[in-house]
Each structure stands twice: as structure tokens, then as C-alpha cells.
mmCIF file of C-alpha atoms and ligand atoms in Angstrom:
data_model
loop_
_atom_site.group_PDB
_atom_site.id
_atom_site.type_symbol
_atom_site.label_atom_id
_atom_site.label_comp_id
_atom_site.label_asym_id
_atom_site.label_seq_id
_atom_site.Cartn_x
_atom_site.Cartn_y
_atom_site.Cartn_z
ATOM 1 C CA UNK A 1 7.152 -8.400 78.500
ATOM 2 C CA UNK A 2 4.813 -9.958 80.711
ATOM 3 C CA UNK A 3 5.604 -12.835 82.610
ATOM 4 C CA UNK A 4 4.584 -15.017 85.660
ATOM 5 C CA UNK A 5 7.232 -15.159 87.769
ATOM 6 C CA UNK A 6 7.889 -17.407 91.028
ATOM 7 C CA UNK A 7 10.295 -15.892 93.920
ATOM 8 C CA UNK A 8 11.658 -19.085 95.245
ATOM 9 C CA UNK A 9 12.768 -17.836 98.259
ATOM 10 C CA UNK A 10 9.997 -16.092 99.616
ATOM 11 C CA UNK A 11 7.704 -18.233 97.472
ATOM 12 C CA UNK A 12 6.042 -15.616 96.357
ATOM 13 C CA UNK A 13 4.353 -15.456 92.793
ATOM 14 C CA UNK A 14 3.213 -12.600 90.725
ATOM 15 C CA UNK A 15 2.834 -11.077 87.705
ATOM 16 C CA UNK A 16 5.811 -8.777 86.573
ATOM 17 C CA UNK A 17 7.232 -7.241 83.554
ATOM 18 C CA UNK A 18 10.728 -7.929 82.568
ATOM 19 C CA UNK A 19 13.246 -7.957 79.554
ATOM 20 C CA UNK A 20 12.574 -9.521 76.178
ATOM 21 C CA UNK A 21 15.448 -11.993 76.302
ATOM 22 C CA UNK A 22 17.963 -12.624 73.865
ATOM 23 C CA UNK A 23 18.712 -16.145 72.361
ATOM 24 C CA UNK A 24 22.108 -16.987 73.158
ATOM 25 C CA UNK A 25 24.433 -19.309 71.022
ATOM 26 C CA UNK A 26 22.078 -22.346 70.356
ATOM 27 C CA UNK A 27 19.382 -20.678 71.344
ATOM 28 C CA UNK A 28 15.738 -19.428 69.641
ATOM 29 C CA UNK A 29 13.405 -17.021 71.213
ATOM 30 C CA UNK A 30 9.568 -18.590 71.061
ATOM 31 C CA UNK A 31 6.565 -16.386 70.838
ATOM 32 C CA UNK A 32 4.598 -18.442 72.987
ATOM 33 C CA UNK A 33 1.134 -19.063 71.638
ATOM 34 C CA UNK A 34 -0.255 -21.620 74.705
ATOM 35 C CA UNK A 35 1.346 -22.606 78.156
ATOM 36 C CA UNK A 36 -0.386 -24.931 80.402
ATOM 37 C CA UNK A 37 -1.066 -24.664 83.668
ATOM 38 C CA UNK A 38 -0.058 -27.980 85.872
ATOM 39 C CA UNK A 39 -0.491 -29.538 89.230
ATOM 40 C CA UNK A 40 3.647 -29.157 89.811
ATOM 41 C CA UNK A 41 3.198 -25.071 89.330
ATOM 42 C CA UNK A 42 0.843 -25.476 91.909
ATOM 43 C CA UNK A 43 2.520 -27.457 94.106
ATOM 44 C CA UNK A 44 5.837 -24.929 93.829
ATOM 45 C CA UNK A 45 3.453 -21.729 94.069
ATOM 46 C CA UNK A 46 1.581 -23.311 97.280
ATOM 47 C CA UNK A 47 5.340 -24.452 99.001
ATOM 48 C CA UNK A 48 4.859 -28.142 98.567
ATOM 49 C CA UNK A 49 7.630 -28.149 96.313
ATOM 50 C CA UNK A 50 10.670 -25.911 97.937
ATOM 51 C CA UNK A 51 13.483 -24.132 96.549
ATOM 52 C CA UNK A 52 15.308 -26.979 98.273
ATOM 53 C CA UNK A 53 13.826 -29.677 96.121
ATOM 54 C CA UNK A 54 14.549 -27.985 93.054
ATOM 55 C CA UNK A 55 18.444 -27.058 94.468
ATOM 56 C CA UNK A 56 18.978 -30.733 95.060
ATOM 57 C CA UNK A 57 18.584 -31.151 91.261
ATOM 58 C CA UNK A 58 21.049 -29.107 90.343
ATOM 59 C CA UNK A 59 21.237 -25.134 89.215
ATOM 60 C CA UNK A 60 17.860 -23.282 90.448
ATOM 61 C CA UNK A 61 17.673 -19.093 90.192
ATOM 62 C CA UNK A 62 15.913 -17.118 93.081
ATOM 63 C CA UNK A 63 13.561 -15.696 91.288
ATOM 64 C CA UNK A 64 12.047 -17.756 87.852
ATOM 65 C CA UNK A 65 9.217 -17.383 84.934
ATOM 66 C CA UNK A 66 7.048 -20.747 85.794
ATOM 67 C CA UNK A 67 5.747 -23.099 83.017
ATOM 68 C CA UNK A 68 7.265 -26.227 80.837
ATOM 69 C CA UNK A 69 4.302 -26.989 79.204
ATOM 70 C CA UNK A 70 5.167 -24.721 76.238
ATOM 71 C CA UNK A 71 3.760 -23.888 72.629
ATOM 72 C CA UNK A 72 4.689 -21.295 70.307
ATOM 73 C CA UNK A 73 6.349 -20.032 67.095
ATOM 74 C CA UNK A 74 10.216 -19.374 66.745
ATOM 75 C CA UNK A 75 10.473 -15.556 66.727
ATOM 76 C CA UNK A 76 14.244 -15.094 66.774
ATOM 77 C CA UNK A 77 17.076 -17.387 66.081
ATOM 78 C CA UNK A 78 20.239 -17.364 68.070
ATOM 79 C CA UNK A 79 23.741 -18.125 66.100
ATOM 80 C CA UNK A 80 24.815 -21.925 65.692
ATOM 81 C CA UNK A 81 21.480 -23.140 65.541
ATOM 82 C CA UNK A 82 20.920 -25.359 62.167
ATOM 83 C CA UNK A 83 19.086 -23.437 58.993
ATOM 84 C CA UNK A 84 16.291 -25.763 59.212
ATOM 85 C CA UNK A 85 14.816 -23.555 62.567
ATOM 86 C CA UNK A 86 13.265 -20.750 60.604
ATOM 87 C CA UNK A 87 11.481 -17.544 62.206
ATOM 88 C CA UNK A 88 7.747 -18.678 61.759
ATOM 89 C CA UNK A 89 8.020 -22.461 62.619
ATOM 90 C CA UNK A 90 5.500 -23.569 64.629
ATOM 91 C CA UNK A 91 6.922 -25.665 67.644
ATOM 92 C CA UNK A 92 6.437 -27.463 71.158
ATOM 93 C CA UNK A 93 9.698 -27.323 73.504
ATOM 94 C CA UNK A 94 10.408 -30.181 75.608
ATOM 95 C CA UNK A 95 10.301 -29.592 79.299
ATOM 96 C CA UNK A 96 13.881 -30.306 80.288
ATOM 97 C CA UNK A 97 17.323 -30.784 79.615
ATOM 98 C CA UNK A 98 20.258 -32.885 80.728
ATOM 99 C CA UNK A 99 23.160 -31.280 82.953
ATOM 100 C CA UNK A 100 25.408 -32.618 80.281
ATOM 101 C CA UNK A 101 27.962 -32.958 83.006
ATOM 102 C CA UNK A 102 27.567 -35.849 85.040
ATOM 103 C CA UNK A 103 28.501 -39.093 84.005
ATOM 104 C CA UNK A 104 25.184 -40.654 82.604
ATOM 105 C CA UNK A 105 25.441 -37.431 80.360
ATOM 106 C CA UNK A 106 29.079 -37.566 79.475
ATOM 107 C CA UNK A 107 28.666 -41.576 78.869
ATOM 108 C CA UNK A 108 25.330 -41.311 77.137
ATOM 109 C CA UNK A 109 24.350 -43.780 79.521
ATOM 110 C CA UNK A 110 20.760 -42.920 80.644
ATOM 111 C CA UNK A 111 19.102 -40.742 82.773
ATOM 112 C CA UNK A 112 21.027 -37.267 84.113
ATOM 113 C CA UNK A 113 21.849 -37.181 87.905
ATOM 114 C CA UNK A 114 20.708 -33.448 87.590
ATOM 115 C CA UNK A 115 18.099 -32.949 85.486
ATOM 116 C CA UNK A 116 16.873 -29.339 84.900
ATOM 117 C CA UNK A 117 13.421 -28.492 84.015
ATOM 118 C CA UNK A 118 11.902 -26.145 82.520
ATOM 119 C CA UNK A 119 9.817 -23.141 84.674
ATOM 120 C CA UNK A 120 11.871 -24.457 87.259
ATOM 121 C CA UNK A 121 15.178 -24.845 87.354
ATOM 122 C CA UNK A 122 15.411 -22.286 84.592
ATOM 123 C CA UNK A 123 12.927 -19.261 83.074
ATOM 124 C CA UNK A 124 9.742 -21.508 81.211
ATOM 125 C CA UNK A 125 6.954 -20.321 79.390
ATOM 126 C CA UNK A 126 4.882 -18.397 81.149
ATOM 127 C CA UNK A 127 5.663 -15.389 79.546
ATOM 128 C CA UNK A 128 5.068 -13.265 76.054
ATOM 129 C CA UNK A 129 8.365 -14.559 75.023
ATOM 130 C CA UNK A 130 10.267 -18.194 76.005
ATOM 131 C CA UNK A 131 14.429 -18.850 75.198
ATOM 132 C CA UNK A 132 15.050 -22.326 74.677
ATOM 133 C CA UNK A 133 17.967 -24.559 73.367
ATOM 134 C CA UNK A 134 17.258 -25.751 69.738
ATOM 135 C CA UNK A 135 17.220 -28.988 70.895
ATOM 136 C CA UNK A 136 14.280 -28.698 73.019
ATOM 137 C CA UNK A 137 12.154 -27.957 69.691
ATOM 138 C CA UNK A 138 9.642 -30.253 68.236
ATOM 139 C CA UNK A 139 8.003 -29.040 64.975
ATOM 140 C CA UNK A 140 4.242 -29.051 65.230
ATOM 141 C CA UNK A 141 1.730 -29.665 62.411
ATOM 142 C CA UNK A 142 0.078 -26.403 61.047
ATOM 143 C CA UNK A 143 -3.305 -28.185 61.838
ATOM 144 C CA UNK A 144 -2.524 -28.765 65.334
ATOM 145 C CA UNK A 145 -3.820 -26.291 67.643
ATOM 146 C CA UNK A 146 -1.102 -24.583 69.931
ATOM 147 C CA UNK A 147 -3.166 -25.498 72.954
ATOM 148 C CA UNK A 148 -2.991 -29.256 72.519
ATOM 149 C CA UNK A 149 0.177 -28.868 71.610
ATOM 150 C CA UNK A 150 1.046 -27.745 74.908
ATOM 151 C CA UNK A 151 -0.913 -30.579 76.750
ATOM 152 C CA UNK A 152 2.113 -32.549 74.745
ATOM 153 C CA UNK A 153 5.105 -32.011 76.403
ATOM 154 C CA UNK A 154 4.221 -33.112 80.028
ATOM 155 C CA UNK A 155 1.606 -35.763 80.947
ATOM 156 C CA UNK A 156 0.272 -37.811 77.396
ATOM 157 C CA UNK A 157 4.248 -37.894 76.197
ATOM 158 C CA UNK A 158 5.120 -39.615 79.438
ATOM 159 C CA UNK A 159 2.028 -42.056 79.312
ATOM 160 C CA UNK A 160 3.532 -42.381 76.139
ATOM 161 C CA UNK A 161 7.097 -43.367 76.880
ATOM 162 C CA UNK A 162 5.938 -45.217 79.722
ATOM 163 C CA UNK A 163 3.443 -47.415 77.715
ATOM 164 C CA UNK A 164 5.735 -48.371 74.681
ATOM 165 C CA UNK A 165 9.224 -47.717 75.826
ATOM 166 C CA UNK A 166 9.158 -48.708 79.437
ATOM 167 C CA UNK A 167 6.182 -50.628 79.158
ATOM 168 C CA UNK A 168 7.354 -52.762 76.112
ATOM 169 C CA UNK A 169 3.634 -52.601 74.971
ATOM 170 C CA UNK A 170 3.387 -54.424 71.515
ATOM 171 C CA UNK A 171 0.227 -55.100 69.088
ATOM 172 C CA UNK A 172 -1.638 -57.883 70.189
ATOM 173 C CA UNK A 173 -0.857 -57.946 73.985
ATOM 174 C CA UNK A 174 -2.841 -57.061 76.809
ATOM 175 C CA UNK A 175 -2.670 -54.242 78.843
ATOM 176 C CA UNK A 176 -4.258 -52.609 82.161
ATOM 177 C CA UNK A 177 -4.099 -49.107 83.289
ATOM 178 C CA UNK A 178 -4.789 -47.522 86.715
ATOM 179 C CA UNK A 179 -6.019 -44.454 87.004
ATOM 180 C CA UNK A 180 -7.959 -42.866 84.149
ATOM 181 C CA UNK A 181 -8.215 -39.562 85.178
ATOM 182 C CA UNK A 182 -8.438 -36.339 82.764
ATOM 183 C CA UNK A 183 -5.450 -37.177 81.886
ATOM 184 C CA UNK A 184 -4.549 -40.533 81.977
ATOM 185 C CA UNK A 185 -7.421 -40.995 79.805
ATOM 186 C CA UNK A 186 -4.317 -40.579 76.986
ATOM 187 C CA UNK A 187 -2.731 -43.823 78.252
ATOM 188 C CA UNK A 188 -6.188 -45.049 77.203
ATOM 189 C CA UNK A 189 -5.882 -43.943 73.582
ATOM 190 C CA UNK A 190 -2.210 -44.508 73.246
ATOM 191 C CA UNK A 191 -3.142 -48.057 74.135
ATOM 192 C CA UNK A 192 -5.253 -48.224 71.825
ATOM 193 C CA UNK A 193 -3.566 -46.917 68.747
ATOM 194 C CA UNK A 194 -0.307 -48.921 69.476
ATOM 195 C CA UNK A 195 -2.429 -51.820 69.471
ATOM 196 C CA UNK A 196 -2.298 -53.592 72.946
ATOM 197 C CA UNK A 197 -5.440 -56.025 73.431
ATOM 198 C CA UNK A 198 -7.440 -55.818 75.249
ATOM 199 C CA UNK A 199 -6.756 -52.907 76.742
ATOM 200 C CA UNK A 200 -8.483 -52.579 80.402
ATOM 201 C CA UNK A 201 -8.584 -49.318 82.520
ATOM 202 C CA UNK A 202 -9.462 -49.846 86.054
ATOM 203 C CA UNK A 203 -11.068 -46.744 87.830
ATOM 204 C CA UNK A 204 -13.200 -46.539 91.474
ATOM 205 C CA UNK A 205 -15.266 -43.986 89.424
ATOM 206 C CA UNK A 206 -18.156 -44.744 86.884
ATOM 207 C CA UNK A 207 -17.371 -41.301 85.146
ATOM 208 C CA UNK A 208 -14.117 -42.098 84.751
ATOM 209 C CA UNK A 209 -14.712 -45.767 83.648
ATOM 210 C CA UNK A 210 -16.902 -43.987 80.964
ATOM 211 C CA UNK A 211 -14.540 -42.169 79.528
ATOM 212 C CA UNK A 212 -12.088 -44.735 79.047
ATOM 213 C CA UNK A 213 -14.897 -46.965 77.382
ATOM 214 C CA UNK A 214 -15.596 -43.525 75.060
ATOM 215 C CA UNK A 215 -11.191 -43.433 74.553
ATOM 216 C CA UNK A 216 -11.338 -46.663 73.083
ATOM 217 C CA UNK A 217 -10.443 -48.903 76.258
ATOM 218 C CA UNK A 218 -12.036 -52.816 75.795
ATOM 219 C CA UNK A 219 -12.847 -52.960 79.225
ATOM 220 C CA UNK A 220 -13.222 -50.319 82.267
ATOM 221 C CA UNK A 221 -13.246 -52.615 85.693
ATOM 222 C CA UNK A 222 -14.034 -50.844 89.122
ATOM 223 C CA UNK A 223 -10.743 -52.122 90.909
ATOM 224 C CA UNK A 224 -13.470 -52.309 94.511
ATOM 225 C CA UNK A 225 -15.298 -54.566 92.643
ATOM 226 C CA UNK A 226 -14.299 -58.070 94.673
ATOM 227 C CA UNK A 227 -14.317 -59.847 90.992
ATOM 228 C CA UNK A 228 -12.111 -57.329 88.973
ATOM 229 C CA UNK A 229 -9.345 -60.217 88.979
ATOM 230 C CA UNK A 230 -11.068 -62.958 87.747
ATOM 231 C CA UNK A 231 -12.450 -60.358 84.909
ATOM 232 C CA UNK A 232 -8.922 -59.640 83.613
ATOM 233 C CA UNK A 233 -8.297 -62.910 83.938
ATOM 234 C CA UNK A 234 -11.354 -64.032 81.366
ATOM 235 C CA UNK A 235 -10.472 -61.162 78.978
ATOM 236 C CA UNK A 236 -7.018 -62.479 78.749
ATOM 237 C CA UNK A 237 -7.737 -66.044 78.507
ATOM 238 C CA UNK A 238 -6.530 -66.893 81.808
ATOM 239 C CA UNK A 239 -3.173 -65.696 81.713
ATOM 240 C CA UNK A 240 -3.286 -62.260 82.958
ATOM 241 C CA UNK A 241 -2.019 -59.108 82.098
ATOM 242 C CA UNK A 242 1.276 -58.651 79.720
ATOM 243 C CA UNK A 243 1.726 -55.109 80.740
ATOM 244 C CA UNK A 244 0.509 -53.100 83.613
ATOM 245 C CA UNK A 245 0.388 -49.494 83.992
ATOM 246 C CA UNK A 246 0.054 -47.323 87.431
ATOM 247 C CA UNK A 247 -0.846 -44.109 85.930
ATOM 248 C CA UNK A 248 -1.177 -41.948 89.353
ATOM 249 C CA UNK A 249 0.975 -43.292 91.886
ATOM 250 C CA UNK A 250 -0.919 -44.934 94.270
ATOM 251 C CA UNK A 251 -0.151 -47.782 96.450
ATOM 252 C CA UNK A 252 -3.612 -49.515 96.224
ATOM 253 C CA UNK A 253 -3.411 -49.558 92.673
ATOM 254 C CA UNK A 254 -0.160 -50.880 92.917
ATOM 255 C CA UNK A 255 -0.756 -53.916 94.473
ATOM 256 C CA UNK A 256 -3.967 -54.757 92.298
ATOM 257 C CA UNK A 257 -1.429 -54.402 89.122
ATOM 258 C CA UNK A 258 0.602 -56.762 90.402
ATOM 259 C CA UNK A 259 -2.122 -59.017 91.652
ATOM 260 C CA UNK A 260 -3.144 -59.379 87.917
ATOM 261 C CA UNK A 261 0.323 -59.353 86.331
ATOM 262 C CA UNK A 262 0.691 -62.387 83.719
ATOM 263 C CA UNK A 263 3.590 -64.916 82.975
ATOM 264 C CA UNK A 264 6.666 -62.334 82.057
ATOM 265 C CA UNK A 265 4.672 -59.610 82.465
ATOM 266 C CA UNK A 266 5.723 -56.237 83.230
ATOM 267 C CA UNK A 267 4.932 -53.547 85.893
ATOM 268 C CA UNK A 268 5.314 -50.082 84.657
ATOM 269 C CA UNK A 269 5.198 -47.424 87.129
ATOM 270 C CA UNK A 270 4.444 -43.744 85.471
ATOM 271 C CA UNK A 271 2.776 -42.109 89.013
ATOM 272 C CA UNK A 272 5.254 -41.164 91.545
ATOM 273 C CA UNK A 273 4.421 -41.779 94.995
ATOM 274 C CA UNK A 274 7.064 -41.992 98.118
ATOM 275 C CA UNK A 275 5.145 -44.519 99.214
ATOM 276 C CA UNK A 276 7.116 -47.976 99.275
ATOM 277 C CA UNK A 277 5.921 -50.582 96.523
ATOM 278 C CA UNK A 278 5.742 -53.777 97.954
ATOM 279 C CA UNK A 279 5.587 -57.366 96.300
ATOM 280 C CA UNK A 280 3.647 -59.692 98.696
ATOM 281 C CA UNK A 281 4.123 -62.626 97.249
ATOM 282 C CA UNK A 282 7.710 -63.006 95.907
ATOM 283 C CA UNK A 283 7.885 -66.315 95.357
ATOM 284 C CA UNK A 284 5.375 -66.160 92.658
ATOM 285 C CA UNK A 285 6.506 -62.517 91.390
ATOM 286 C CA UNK A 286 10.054 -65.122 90.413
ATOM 287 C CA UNK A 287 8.301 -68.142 89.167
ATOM 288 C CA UNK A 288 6.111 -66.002 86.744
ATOM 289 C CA UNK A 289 9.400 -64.343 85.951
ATOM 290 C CA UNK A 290 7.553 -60.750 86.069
ATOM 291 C CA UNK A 291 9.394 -57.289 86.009
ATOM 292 C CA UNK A 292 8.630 -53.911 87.667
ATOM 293 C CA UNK A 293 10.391 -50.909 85.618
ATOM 294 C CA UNK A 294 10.625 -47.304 87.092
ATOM 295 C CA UNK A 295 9.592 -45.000 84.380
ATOM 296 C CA UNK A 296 10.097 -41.042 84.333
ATOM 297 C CA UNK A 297 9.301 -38.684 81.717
ATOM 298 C CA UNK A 298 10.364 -38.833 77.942
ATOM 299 C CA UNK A 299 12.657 -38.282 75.919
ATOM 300 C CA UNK A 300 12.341 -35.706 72.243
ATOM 301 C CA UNK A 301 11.880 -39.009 70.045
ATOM 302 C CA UNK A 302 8.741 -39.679 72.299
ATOM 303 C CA UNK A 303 7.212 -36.594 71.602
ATOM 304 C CA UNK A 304 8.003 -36.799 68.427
ATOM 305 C CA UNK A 305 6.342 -39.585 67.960
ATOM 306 C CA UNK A 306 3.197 -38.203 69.926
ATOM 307 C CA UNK A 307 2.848 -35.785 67.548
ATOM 308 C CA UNK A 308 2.922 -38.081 64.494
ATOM 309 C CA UNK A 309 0.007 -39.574 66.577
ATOM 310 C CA UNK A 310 -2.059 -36.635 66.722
ATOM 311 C CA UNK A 311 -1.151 -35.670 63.647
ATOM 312 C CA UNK A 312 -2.650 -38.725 61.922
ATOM 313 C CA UNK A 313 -5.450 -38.638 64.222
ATOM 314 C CA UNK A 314 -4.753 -41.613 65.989
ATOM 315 C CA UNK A 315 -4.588 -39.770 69.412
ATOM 316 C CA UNK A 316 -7.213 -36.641 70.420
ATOM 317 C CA UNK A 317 -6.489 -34.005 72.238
ATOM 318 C CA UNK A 318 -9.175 -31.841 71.984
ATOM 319 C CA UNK A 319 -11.042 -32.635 75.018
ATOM 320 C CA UNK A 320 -8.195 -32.395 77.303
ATOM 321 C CA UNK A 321 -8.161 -28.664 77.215
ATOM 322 C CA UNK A 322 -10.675 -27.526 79.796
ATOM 323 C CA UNK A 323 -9.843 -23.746 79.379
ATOM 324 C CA UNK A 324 -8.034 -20.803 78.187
ATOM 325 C CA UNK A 325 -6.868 -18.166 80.171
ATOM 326 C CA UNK A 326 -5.151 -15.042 78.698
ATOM 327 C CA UNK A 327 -1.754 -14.764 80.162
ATOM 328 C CA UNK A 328 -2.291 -12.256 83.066
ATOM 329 C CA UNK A 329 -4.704 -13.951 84.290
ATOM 330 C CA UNK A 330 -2.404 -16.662 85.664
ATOM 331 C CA UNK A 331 -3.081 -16.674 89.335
ATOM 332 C CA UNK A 332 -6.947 -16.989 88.555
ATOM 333 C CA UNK A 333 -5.729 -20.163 86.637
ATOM 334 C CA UNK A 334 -3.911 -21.391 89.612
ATOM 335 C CA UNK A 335 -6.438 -20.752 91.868
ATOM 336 C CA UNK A 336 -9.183 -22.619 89.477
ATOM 337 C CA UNK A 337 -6.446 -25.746 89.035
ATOM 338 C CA UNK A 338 -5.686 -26.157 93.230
ATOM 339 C CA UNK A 339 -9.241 -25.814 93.895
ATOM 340 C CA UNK A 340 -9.739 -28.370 91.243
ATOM 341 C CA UNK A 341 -13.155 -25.974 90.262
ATOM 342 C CA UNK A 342 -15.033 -27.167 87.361
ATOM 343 C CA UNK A 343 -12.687 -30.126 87.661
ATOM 344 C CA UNK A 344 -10.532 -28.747 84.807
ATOM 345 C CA UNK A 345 -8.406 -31.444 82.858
ATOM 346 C CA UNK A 346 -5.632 -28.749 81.731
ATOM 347 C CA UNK A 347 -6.401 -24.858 81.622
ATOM 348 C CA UNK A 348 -4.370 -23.000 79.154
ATOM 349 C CA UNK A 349 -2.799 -19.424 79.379
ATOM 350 C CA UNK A 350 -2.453 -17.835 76.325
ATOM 351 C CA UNK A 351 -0.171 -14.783 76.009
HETATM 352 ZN ZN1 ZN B 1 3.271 -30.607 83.983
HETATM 353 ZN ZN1 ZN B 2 23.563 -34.955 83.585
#
């Protein structure tokens, strides 16, 4: 079969032909339909993420099929994996799993000390064909179009999970969001349909700040603007914001969430950055009696509920897939993604 395949070492990538593979105990194989095309594969095809980085997470292969943005249908089932898997299902497969060997995994006490992830530690989905645990499958509605499917697993289930989970976001309270980019433009909508008010996206770009208006957002503020704090204070009757939400990781943003942070409010940080994050005034950051949470990821129940979102047409999808690429034409994709060409929001290979 066909796959795109990343020689760690050498960091080389190319396209290659190699074995069908067989599902193992537990296992399926997936006939992937869709496979996205993110900013990380970029970032490991270019060398800004090294076979180091990945080691230091636990077990990495030399050479491995990229891609954890996955969607497909089961094609063959392994043994041991329960009757309700059926050859034909339509699914999305969650981008990692736990090392189920260190001692948050053997406590079930959070998150794993070496988390694997798909297309990287281990072969993903950038291929004819994809093996993955049972566990890792999420059944898709027959409506839902394997290419948002695949937007899924990656970028809106983590605004997700960091909105209502880490976040604590509830009907009725406010929230802000940094960075409403192609994609954070889902925080926007999950926002909305969970039913924080108001909900407030802060961009330094009017195009941006237009399509959070057009996702349902109550307010889009221009964080430059010298007046954005005393406008989230009006639109939240003086007290400030209950939840705050740095969608990209960046320290600017940052400090403006926590400049407009309410009474008890909390600080949710989805975008990594090394960056430090600093509170400058600390004295008030106790007296208000805020919090600042580190979020990461998602876990299955997330996406499931994502897809119960979509499903019901409470969350849309359909703009967020910029293009669709067949499957060799992978390092085209890449090349159109780290030039950021045509600006795409997520391009789509399609085996
Ligand atoms: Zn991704
Ligand atoms: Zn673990």
C-alpha cells in the first residue's frame, strides 16, 4: 500500500509502498477515507521536532507512516476486540494512547508520563490502510463527512476539552478566547453551543474578528485596542471574565487574559508556548481567588461528545476543510501547509 512515511533519523520523508498490516490482538485495520495534514507533521518533516523529542516520550521507530488526524471505515477486525466493531463501521481514531505502564496509568491517576501519539511515536494514517487499538475508535455518524471527521481528533476536540473540562465553562457564564484563527474559530462555536455568555474572542485581525462574529461569538475585541478591558468589563457587568481561554500560546495574549480575569475566574491555557507565563500582579491574582489550569489534549469521552455536537448540528465543520489532496500527493500538501499558501485552515489527503 501506499503510505507517507517519515525516516526519523535522517529526517527524510517520502512516499513508499509497504505491507498491508495485520490487526493484532485488539486491533482493527481502518481503510482510511480522510487524514489531515497538520502544523506538527510539518514541524517533524522540516526538523523542528527531532527524533529526540519524540524518544523522550517514550517508544519512537526509525522509520514511521505520519498522520493522527485519522478517518476511515473498519476493514478488518483483529481477535479480542468486542462484536459491536463490525467491518463497515464508519469511525474517527483518537490520536494517542497511554503507555499503560507508568504510574498515572497503572493508578488511573491522570495524565501518562509517556504518552504515544499517533504518526509519531507509532505508524498513523497516512496511508491506504491504518492499525489501531479498538479503543482508539469513535463511531461517526453516516451523515458526517470523513473529512470533518478528521479535523476531529486534533485541534476542535482539544478546544473542546479545554473549554468545558479544563475550562469549567457552564451556561450562563462569560467567556473570552484568544486567538481565533482557522481553527480556533471552533472554541468560538463550542462556546457558543455549551452556552457561556457572552462569549468574547479577542483577535489583532479584523478578518479574524469577523469570523468569530459569523461563529456565533457576542463580541470580537481587537486586544491593541487601548479600551479592550474596560469593554469586557461592560459586557460582563463589571466583573470580568469567568473563564479565559489562550487558544495559541502566546505570551501577549496571556497577560491580557489575565488582565481581564473575574472574581474566581479561571485561566485555561490550550496553546503551548515555552515561553514563561507570568502573573504581574499576585496579590490581586489571590484576593480574586483566580486559577490558571494547564490543559493538553482530550480524552475519547471528549470526542465523543464533539461528535454528538456535530452531529446535532450544534458545531460546523464544513468550512474548516480548506482542501483535499489525494494521498500521493502528500508532500505538495506539506509544502502548501508550511508555506501557509492560500492560508489553508486544514488540507485533507484522501487515500
Ligand atoms: Zn494535529
Ligand atoms: Zn503511562
Amino acid at each position: 500500500m501506499l503510505a507517507g512515511r517519515l525516516d526519523l533519523v535522517n529526517t527524510k520523508f517520502e512516499m513508499t509502498h509497504i505491507d498491508v498490516p495485520e490487526p493484532g490482538v485488539g486491533e482493527v485495520r481502518v481503510k482510511v477515507r480522510a487524514a489531515g495534514i497538520c502544523l506538527s507533521d510539518v514541524h517533524l518533516i522540516d526538523g523542528t521536532l527531532t527524533k529526540d523529542d519524540i524518544a523522550a516520550t517514550g517508544a519512537w521507530q526509525p522509520t514511521v507512516t505520519l498522520g493522527h488526524e485519522v478517518a476511515g471505515e473498519v476493514e478488518k477486525v483483529g481477535p479480542g476486540v468486542p462484536p459491536m466493531w463490525k467491518v463497515g463501521a464508519r469511525v474517527l481514531l483518537a490520536a494517542g494512547k497511554r503507555c499503560g505502564s507508568c504510574p498515572p496509568c497503572i493508578f488511573d491517576s491522570g495524565p501518562c508520563l509517556r504518552p504515544q501519539t499517533r504518526g509519531v511515536n507509532y505508524d498513523g494514517g497516512w496511508a491506504e490502510y491504518a492499525i489501531t487499538h479498538y479503543q482508539a475508535l469513535i463511531p461517526i455518524p453516516d451523515d458526517l463527512p470523513f473529512e470533518q471527521a478528521a479535523v476531529i481528533p486534533d485541534a476542535v476536540s482539544t478546544s473542546y476539552a479545554g473549554l468545558v473540562r479544563t475550562g469549567g465553562l457552564r451556561p450562563g457564564r462569560s467567556i473570552g478566547l484568544w486567538g481565533v484563527g482557522g481553527l480556533g474559530v471552533h472554541a468560538v462555536q463550542i462556546a457558543r453551543a455549551v452556552g457561556g455568555a457572552p462569549v468574547i474572542a479577542f483577535d489583532p485581525l479584523p478578518k479574524a474578528r469577523e469570523r468569530a462574529l459569523a461563529a456565533g461569538a457576542d463580541l470580537a475585541l481587537d486586544p491593541a485596542d487601548s479600551s479592550f478591558a474596560k469593554q469586557v468589563r461592560a459586557a460582563t457587568g463589571g466583573l470580568g471574565l469567568d473563564v479565559a481561554v489562550d487558544v495559541v500560546g502566546d505570551t501577549v495574549a496571556r497577560d491580557q487574559a489575565l488582565a481581564v480575569l473575574g472574581p474566581k475566574g479561571v485561566f485555561s491555557v490550550i496553546g503551548l508556548t515555552p515561553l514563561p507565563l507570568a502573573i504581574h500582579n499576585s496579590v490581586f491574582f489571590c484576593y480574586m481567588q483566580q486559577q490558571i489550569r494547564g490543559h493538553y489534549g482530550y480524552e475519547n469521552s471528549d470526542l465523543l461528545d464533539v461528535v454528538g455536537l456535530v452531529r446535532w448540528h450544534r458545531l460546523d465543520l464544513s468550512a474548516s476543510v480548506t482542501g483535499l489532496l489525494a494521498l500521493k500527493d502528500a508532500p505538495e500538501g506539506v509544502r502548501q501547509v508550511s508555506s501557509k499558501e492560500g492560508d489553508p485552515i486544514r488540507l485533507i489527503l484522501q487515500p
